[in-house]
Amino acid sequence: MEMLAVPAFVLDSHAQVLIWNRACERLTGVPASEIVGTDHHWRSFYDEPRPTLADLVIQNRLDEIRHIYPRHGKPQAGSATPLSVETWCDMPRAGKRRYLAADASPIFDDSGRLKAVVETLRDLTEEKMARLALEKLATRDGLTGLANRRCFDDTLAAEWQRAQRQCQPISLLMVDVDNFKAYNDANGHLGGDECLKRIATAVASEMRANDLVARYGGEEFAVILPNQSLKGAAIVAERIRSRVERLRLPNGLAPLRQVTVSIGAATAIAGPDNSASELVAIADAALYRAKHLGRNRISLPSAEG
């Protein structure tokens, strides 16, 4: 056990550390001399008291594994409880947060009583970070850093279902940059890209924690406002319009001589008689109306005024 290349430690039936191998010392930055004979092993992994997987096995708290560790493995043969988990660890002594995979194996004596638990660890930080980067690429717009169209579609579908279950309203804003072609022609594609990034930041700054703003396509953005009334959506839309106007990005070829946005708003009570795609269509129609009425304004569905 001491010479294993894999970090490992062993707890007795009272959760006292029996073995803390050299690989575990290297991973945690904590020497065995400080840990063996104590129950302070959690301090090597977390800033605050928290059971390790081995602790849960010893304390027979196996039903808590799936709650403490959202990512857990499949049950071992003959066991109804997963004994493999993955989690972020603070690693206070090592000085850097790590994503670790842990496996716990109980050891029983001849009478079937628990004698000890061996926990082995694998550092999956690099793999985890690579996976997160790929996930971000799949859901984020490369230019603005906002959610992309795919993420918008998935989120809208999920929020629609949630709104239907909870009988809550869901609002949508469609935001379009006015006279963007003229701006692009005058400032070039790099200037146009910078303009879109500035506007994306302005729109995102008006969001609540559970709202989503996405680059819908080209110079158009979409905002999902869960549990928001039409009146509330109109207030958010006006804040966005005003904030973009205050950027004072010059656009000499536009009627107002600066960059502005038009916004269409729509709200629905999700139910079996309507759909998320209908909400998008209504918000799109409101956006078209805002453009038709002169731009740099918000528009609500015609039936709502």
Coordinates of N, CA and C in Angstrom, one line a residue, residues 27-164:
L27 N 0.0 14.1 -3.3 CA -1.3 14.7 -3.8 C -1.8 15.8 -2.9
T28 N -1.8 15.6 -1.6 CA -2.4 16.5 -0.7 C -1.4 17.5 0.0
G29 N -0.1 17.2 -0.1 CA 0.8 18.1 0.6 C 0.9 17.9 2.1
V30 N 0.2 16.8 2.5 CA 0.2 16.5 4.0 C 1.0 15.2 4.3
P31 N 2.0 15.3 5.1 CA 2.7 14.1 5.4 C 2.0 13.1 6.3
A32 N 2.3 11.8 6.2 CA 1.6 10.8 6.9 C 1.7 11.0 8.4
S33 N 2.9 11.6 8.8 CA 3.1 11.7 10.3 C 2.1 12.7 10.9
E34 N 1.4 13.5 10.2 CA 0.4 14.4 10.7 C -1.0 13.8 10.7
I35 N -1.2 12.7 10.0 CA -2.5 12.2 9.7 C -2.7 10.9 10.4
V36 N -1.8 10.0 10.3 CA -2.0 8.6 10.8 C -2.3 8.7 12.3
G37 N -3.4 7.9 12.7 CA -3.8 7.9 14.1 C -4.8 9.0 14.5
T38 N -5.2 9.8 13.5 CA -6.2 10.9 13.7 C -7.4 10.6 12.8
D39 N -8.4 11.4 13.0 CA -9.6 11.4 12.1 C -9.7 12.8 11.4
H40 N -8.5 13.4 11.1 CA -8.4 14.7 10.5 C -8.2 14.6 9.0
H41 N -8.3 13.5 8.4 CA -8.0 13.3 7.0 C -8.8 14.3 6.1
W42 N -10.1 14.6 6.5 CA -10.9 15.5 5.7 C -10.2 16.8 5.4
R43 N -9.4 17.3 6.4 CA -8.7 18.6 6.3 C -7.8 18.6 5.1
S44 N -7.3 17.5 4.6 CA -6.4 17.4 3.5 C -7.1 17.7 2.2
F45 N -8.5 17.6 2.2 CA -9.3 17.7 1.0 C -10.2 18.9 1.0
Y46 N -10.7 19.3 2.1 CA -11.7 20.3 2.2 C -11.4 21.4 3.2
D47 N -12.0 22.6 2.9 CA -11.8 23.7 3.9 C -12.7 23.6 5.1
E48 N -13.8 22.9 4.9 CA -14.8 22.8 6.0 C -15.0 21.3 6.2
P49 N -15.5 20.9 7.4 CA -15.8 19.5 7.7 C -16.7 18.9 6.7
R50 N -16.3 17.7 6.1 CA -17.1 17.0 5.1 C -16.6 15.6 5.1
P51 N -17.5 14.6 5.0 CA -17.1 13.2 5.0 C -16.4 12.8 3.7
T52 N -15.4 12.0 3.8 CA -14.9 11.4 2.6 C -15.8 10.2 2.3
L53 N -15.5 9.6 1.1 CA -16.3 8.4 0.7 C -16.1 7.3 1.8
A54 N -14.9 7.1 2.2 CA -14.6 6.1 3.2 C -15.4 6.3 4.5
D55 N -15.5 7.6 4.9 CA -16.3 7.9 6.1 C -17.7 7.5 6.0
L56 N -18.3 7.7 4.8 CA -19.7 7.4 4.6 C -19.9 5.9 4.7
V57 N -18.9 5.1 4.2 CA -19.0 3.7 4.3 C -18.9 3.2 5.7
I58 N -18.0 3.8 6.5 CA -17.8 3.4 7.9 C -19.1 3.7 8.7
Q59 N -19.6 4.9 8.4 CA -20.8 5.4 9.2 C -22.1 4.8 8.7
N60 N -22.0 4.0 7.7 CA -23.2 3.4 7.1 C -24.2 4.4 6.6
R61 N -23.6 5.5 6.0 CA -24.5 6.5 5.4 C -24.5 6.5 3.9
L62 N -24.6 5.2 3.4 CA -24.4 5.0 2.0 C -25.5 5.7 1.2
D63 N -26.7 5.9 1.8 CA -27.8 6.5 1.1 C -27.5 8.0 0.8
E64 N -26.5 8.5 1.5 CA -26.2 10.0 1.3 C -25.2 10.2 0.2
I65 N -24.6 9.2 -0.3 CA -23.6 9.3 -1.3 C -24.1 10.1 -2.5
R66 N -25.3 9.8 -3.0 CA -25.8 10.4 -4.2 C -26.1 11.9 -4.0
H67 N -26.3 12.3 -2.7 CA -26.7 13.7 -2.4 C -25.4 14.5 -2.2
I68 N -24.4 13.9 -1.5 CA -23.2 14.6 -1.3 C -22.3 14.7 -2.5
Y69 N -22.3 13.6 -3.3 CA -21.6 13.5 -4.5 C -22.5 13.4 -5.7
P70 N -22.9 14.5 -6.4 CA -23.8 14.4 -7.5 C -23.3 13.4 -8.6
R71 N -22.0 13.3 -8.8 CA -21.5 12.4 -9.8 C -20.9 11.2 -9.1
H72 N -21.7 10.1 -9.2 CA -21.2 8.9 -8.6 C -21.3 7.7 -9.6
G73 N -20.6 6.7 -9.3 CA -20.5 5.6 -10.2 C -21.6 4.6 -10.1
K74 N -21.6 3.6 -10.9 CA -22.6 2.5 -10.9 C -22.3 1.6 -9.7
P75 N -23.3 1.0 -9.1 CA -23.1 0.1 -8.0 C -22.2 -1.1 -8.4
Q76 N -21.4 -1.5 -7.4 CA -20.6 -2.6 -7.6 C -21.4 -3.9 -7.6
A77 N -20.9 -5.0 -8.1 CA -21.6 -6.2 -8.1 C -22.0 -6.6 -6.7
G78 N -23.3 -7.0 -6.5 CA -23.7 -7.4 -5.2 C -24.0 -6.3 -4.3
S79 N -23.9 -5.0 -4.7 CA -24.1 -3.9 -3.8 C -25.2 -3.0 -4.5
A80 N -26.1 -2.4 -3.7 CA -27.1 -1.5 -4.2 C -26.6 -0.1 -4.1
T81 N -25.4 0.1 -3.6 CA -24.9 1.5 -3.4 C -23.6 1.7 -4.2
P82 N -23.5 2.9 -4.9 CA -22.3 3.2 -5.6 C -21.2 3.5 -4.6
L83 N -20.0 3.0 -4.9 CA -18.8 3.2 -4.1 C -17.7 3.9 -4.9
S84 N -18.1 4.6 -6.0 CA -17.2 5.4 -6.8 C -17.8 6.8 -6.9
V85 N -17.0 7.8 -6.7 CA -17.5 9.2 -6.9 C -16.5 10.1 -7.5
E86 N -16.9 11.2 -8.0 CA -16.1 12.3 -8.5 C -16.5 13.6 -7.8
T87 N -15.5 14.4 -7.5 CA -15.9 15.7 -6.8 C -14.7 16.7 -6.9
W88 N -15.0 18.0 -6.8 CA -14.0 19.0 -6.6 C -13.5 19.0 -5.2
C89 N -12.2 19.1 -4.9 CA -11.7 19.2 -3.6 C -10.8 20.4 -3.5
D90 N -10.9 21.1 -2.3 CA -10.3 22.3 -2.1 C -8.7 22.2 -2.0
M91 N -8.3 21.1 -1.4 CA -6.9 20.8 -1.2 C -6.1 21.9 -0.6
P92 N -6.5 22.3 0.6 CA -5.9 23.5 1.2 C -4.4 23.5 1.4
R93 N -3.8 22.4 1.7 CA -2.4 22.3 1.9 C -1.6 22.3 0.6
A94 N -2.2 21.7 -0.4 CA -1.6 21.6 -1.7 C -1.6 22.9 -2.4
G95 N -2.6 23.8 -2.0 CA -2.7 25.1 -2.6 C -3.4 25.2 -3.9
K96 N -4.0 24.2 -4.4 CA -4.7 24.2 -5.6 C -5.9 23.3 -5.6
R97 N -7.0 23.7 -6.2 CA -8.2 22.9 -6.2 C -8.0 21.8 -7.3
R98 N -8.5 20.6 -6.9 CA -8.4 19.4 -7.8 C -9.7 18.7 -7.9
Y99 N -9.9 18.1 -9.1 CA -11.1 17.3 -9.3 C -10.6 15.8 -9.2
L100 N -11.1 15.2 -8.2 CA -10.7 13.8 -7.8 C -11.8 12.8 -8.0
A101 N -11.3 11.6 -8.5 CA -12.2 10.4 -8.5 C -11.8 9.6 -7.3
A102 N -12.8 9.1 -6.5 CA -12.5 8.3 -5.3 C -13.2 7.0 -5.4
D103 N -12.6 5.9 -5.0 CA -13.2 4.6 -4.9 C -12.9 4.1 -3.5
A104 N -14.0 3.6 -2.9 CA -13.9 3.0 -1.5 C -14.2 1.5 -1.5
S105 N -13.3 0.8 -0.8 CA -13.5 -0.7 -0.7 C -13.5 -1.1 0.7
P106 N -14.6 -1.6 1.3 CA -14.6 -2.0 2.7 C -13.9 -3.4 2.8
I107 N -13.3 -3.6 4.0 CA -12.6 -4.8 4.4 C -13.3 -5.4 5.6
F108 N -13.7 -6.6 5.5 CA -14.5 -7.3 6.6 C -13.6 -8.4 7.3
D109 N -13.9 -8.6 8.6 CA -13.2 -9.7 9.2 C -14.0 -11.0 9.0
D110 N -13.5 -12.1 9.5 CA -14.1 -13.4 9.3 C -15.6 -13.5 9.7
S111 N -15.9 -12.7 10.7 CA -17.3 -12.7 11.2 C -18.2 -11.7 10.4
G112 N -17.6 -11.1 9.4 CA -18.5 -10.2 8.6 C -18.5 -8.7 9.1
R113 N -17.8 -8.4 10.2 CA -17.8 -7.1 10.7 C -16.8 -6.2 9.9
L114 N -17.2 -4.9 9.8 CA -16.3 -4.0 9.1 C -15.0 -3.8 9.9
K115 N -13.9 -4.0 9.2 CA -12.6 -3.8 9.9 C -11.9 -2.5 9.4
A116 N -12.0 -2.2 8.1 CA -11.4 -1.0 7.6 C -12.0 -0.7 6.2
V117 N -11.6 0.5 5.7 CA -12.0 0.9 4.4 C -10.8 1.5 3.7
V118 N -10.6 1.0 2.5 CA -9.5 1.6 1.7 C -10.1 2.6 0.7
E119 N -9.6 3.8 0.6 CA -10.0 4.8 -0.4 C -8.8 5.1 -1.3
T120 N -9.0 4.9 -2.6 CA -8.0 5.2 -3.6 C -8.5 6.4 -4.4
L121 N -7.5 7.2 -4.8 CA -7.9 8.5 -5.5 C -7.2 8.6 -6.8
R122 N -7.8 9.3 -7.7 CA -7.3 9.6 -9.0 C -7.5 11.1 -9.3
D123 N -6.4 11.8 -9.8 CA -6.5 13.2 -10.1 C -7.0 13.3 -11.5
L124 N -8.3 13.8 -11.7 CA -8.8 13.9 -13.0 C -9.0 15.4 -13.4
T125 N -8.2 16.3 -12.8 CA -8.4 17.7 -13.0 C -8.2 18.1 -14.5
E126 N -7.1 17.6 -15.1 CA -6.9 18.0 -16.5 C -8.0 17.5 -17.4
E127 N -8.5 16.3 -17.2 CA -9.6 15.7 -18.0 C -10.8 16.5 -17.8
K128 N -11.1 16.9 -16.5 CA -12.3 17.6 -16.2 C -12.3 19.0 -16.8
M129 N -11.1 19.7 -16.8 CA -11.0 21.0 -17.4 C -11.2 21.0 -18.9
A130 N -10.6 19.9 -19.5 CA -10.8 19.8 -20.9 C -12.2 19.5 -21.3
R131 N -12.9 18.7 -20.5 CA -14.3 18.5 -20.7 C -15.2 19.7 -20.6
L132 N -14.9 20.5 -19.6 CA -15.6 21.8 -19.4 C -15.3 22.7 -20.5
A133 N -14.1 22.7 -21.0 CA -13.8 23.6 -22.1 C -14.6 23.2 -23.4
L134 N -14.7 21.9 -23.6 CA -15.4 21.4 -24.8 C -16.9 21.8 -24.6
E135 N -17.4 21.6 -23.4 CA -18.8 21.9 -23.1 C -19.1 23.4 -23.4
K136 N -18.1 24.2 -23.0 CA -18.3 25.7 -23.2 C -18.3 26.0 -24.6
L137 N -17.4 25.4 -25.4 CA -17.4 25.6 -26.8 C -18.7 25.2 -27.5
A138 N -19.3 24.1 -27.0 CA -20.6 23.6 -27.5 C -21.7 24.5 -27.2
T139 N -21.7 25.3 -26.2 CA -22.8 26.1 -25.7 C -22.6 27.6 -25.7
R140 N -21.4 28.1 -26.1 CA -21.1 29.5 -26.0 C -20.8 30.0 -27.4
D141 N -21.2 31.3 -27.6 CA -20.8 32.0 -28.8 C -19.4 32.4 -28.8
G142 N -18.6 32.1 -29.8 CA -17.2 32.4 -29.8 C -16.8 33.8 -29.7
L143 N -17.7 34.7 -30.3 CA -17.3 36.1 -30.3 C -17.7 36.8 -29.0
T144 N -18.9 36.7 -28.6 CA -19.4 37.4 -27.5 C -19.3 36.7 -26.1
G145 N -19.1 35.4 -26.1 CA -19.1 34.7 -24.9 C -20.5 34.4 -24.3
L146 N -21.5 34.9 -25.0 CA -22.9 34.6 -24.5 C -23.2 33.1 -24.9
A147 N -24.4 32.7 -24.4 CA -24.9 31.4 -24.9 C -25.1 31.5 -26.4
N148 N -25.0 30.3 -27.0 CA -25.2 30.3 -28.5 C -26.6 29.8 -28.8
R149 N -26.9 29.7 -30.1 CA -28.3 29.4 -30.5 C -28.7 28.0 -29.9
R150 N -27.8 27.1 -29.9 CA -28.1 25.7 -29.4 C -28.5 25.8 -28.0
C151 N -27.7 26.5 -27.2 CA -27.9 26.6 -25.8 C -29.3 27.3 -25.5
F152 N -29.5 28.4 -26.3 CA -30.8 29.1 -26.2 C -32.0 28.1 -26.5
D153 N -31.9 27.3 -27.5 CA -33.0 26.4 -27.8 C -33.2 25.4 -26.7
D154 N -32.1 24.8 -26.2 CA -32.2 23.8 -25.1 C -32.8 24.5 -23.9
T155 N -32.3 25.7 -23.5 CA -32.8 26.4 -22.3 C -34.2 26.8 -22.4
L156 N -34.6 27.3 -23.6 CA -36.0 27.7 -23.8 C -37.0 26.5 -23.6
A157 N -36.6 25.3 -24.2 CA -37.4 24.1 -24.1 C -37.5 23.7 -22.6
A158 N -36.4 23.7 -21.9 CA -36.4 23.3 -20.5 C -37.2 24.3 -19.6
E159 N -37.0 25.6 -19.9 CA -37.8 26.6 -19.1 C -39.3 26.6 -19.4
W160 N -39.6 26.2 -20.6 CA -41.0 26.1 -21.0 C -41.7 25.0 -20.2
Q161 N -41.0 23.9 -20.2 CA -41.5 22.7 -19.4 C -41.7 23.0 -17.9
R162 N -40.7 23.7 -17.4 CA -40.7 24.1 -16.0 C -41.9 25.1 -15.7
A163 N -42.0 26.1 -16.6 CA -43.1 27.0 -16.5 C -44.5 26.3 -16.5
Q164 N -44.6 25.3 -17.4 CA -45.8 24.6 -17.5 C -46.1 23.8 -16.3

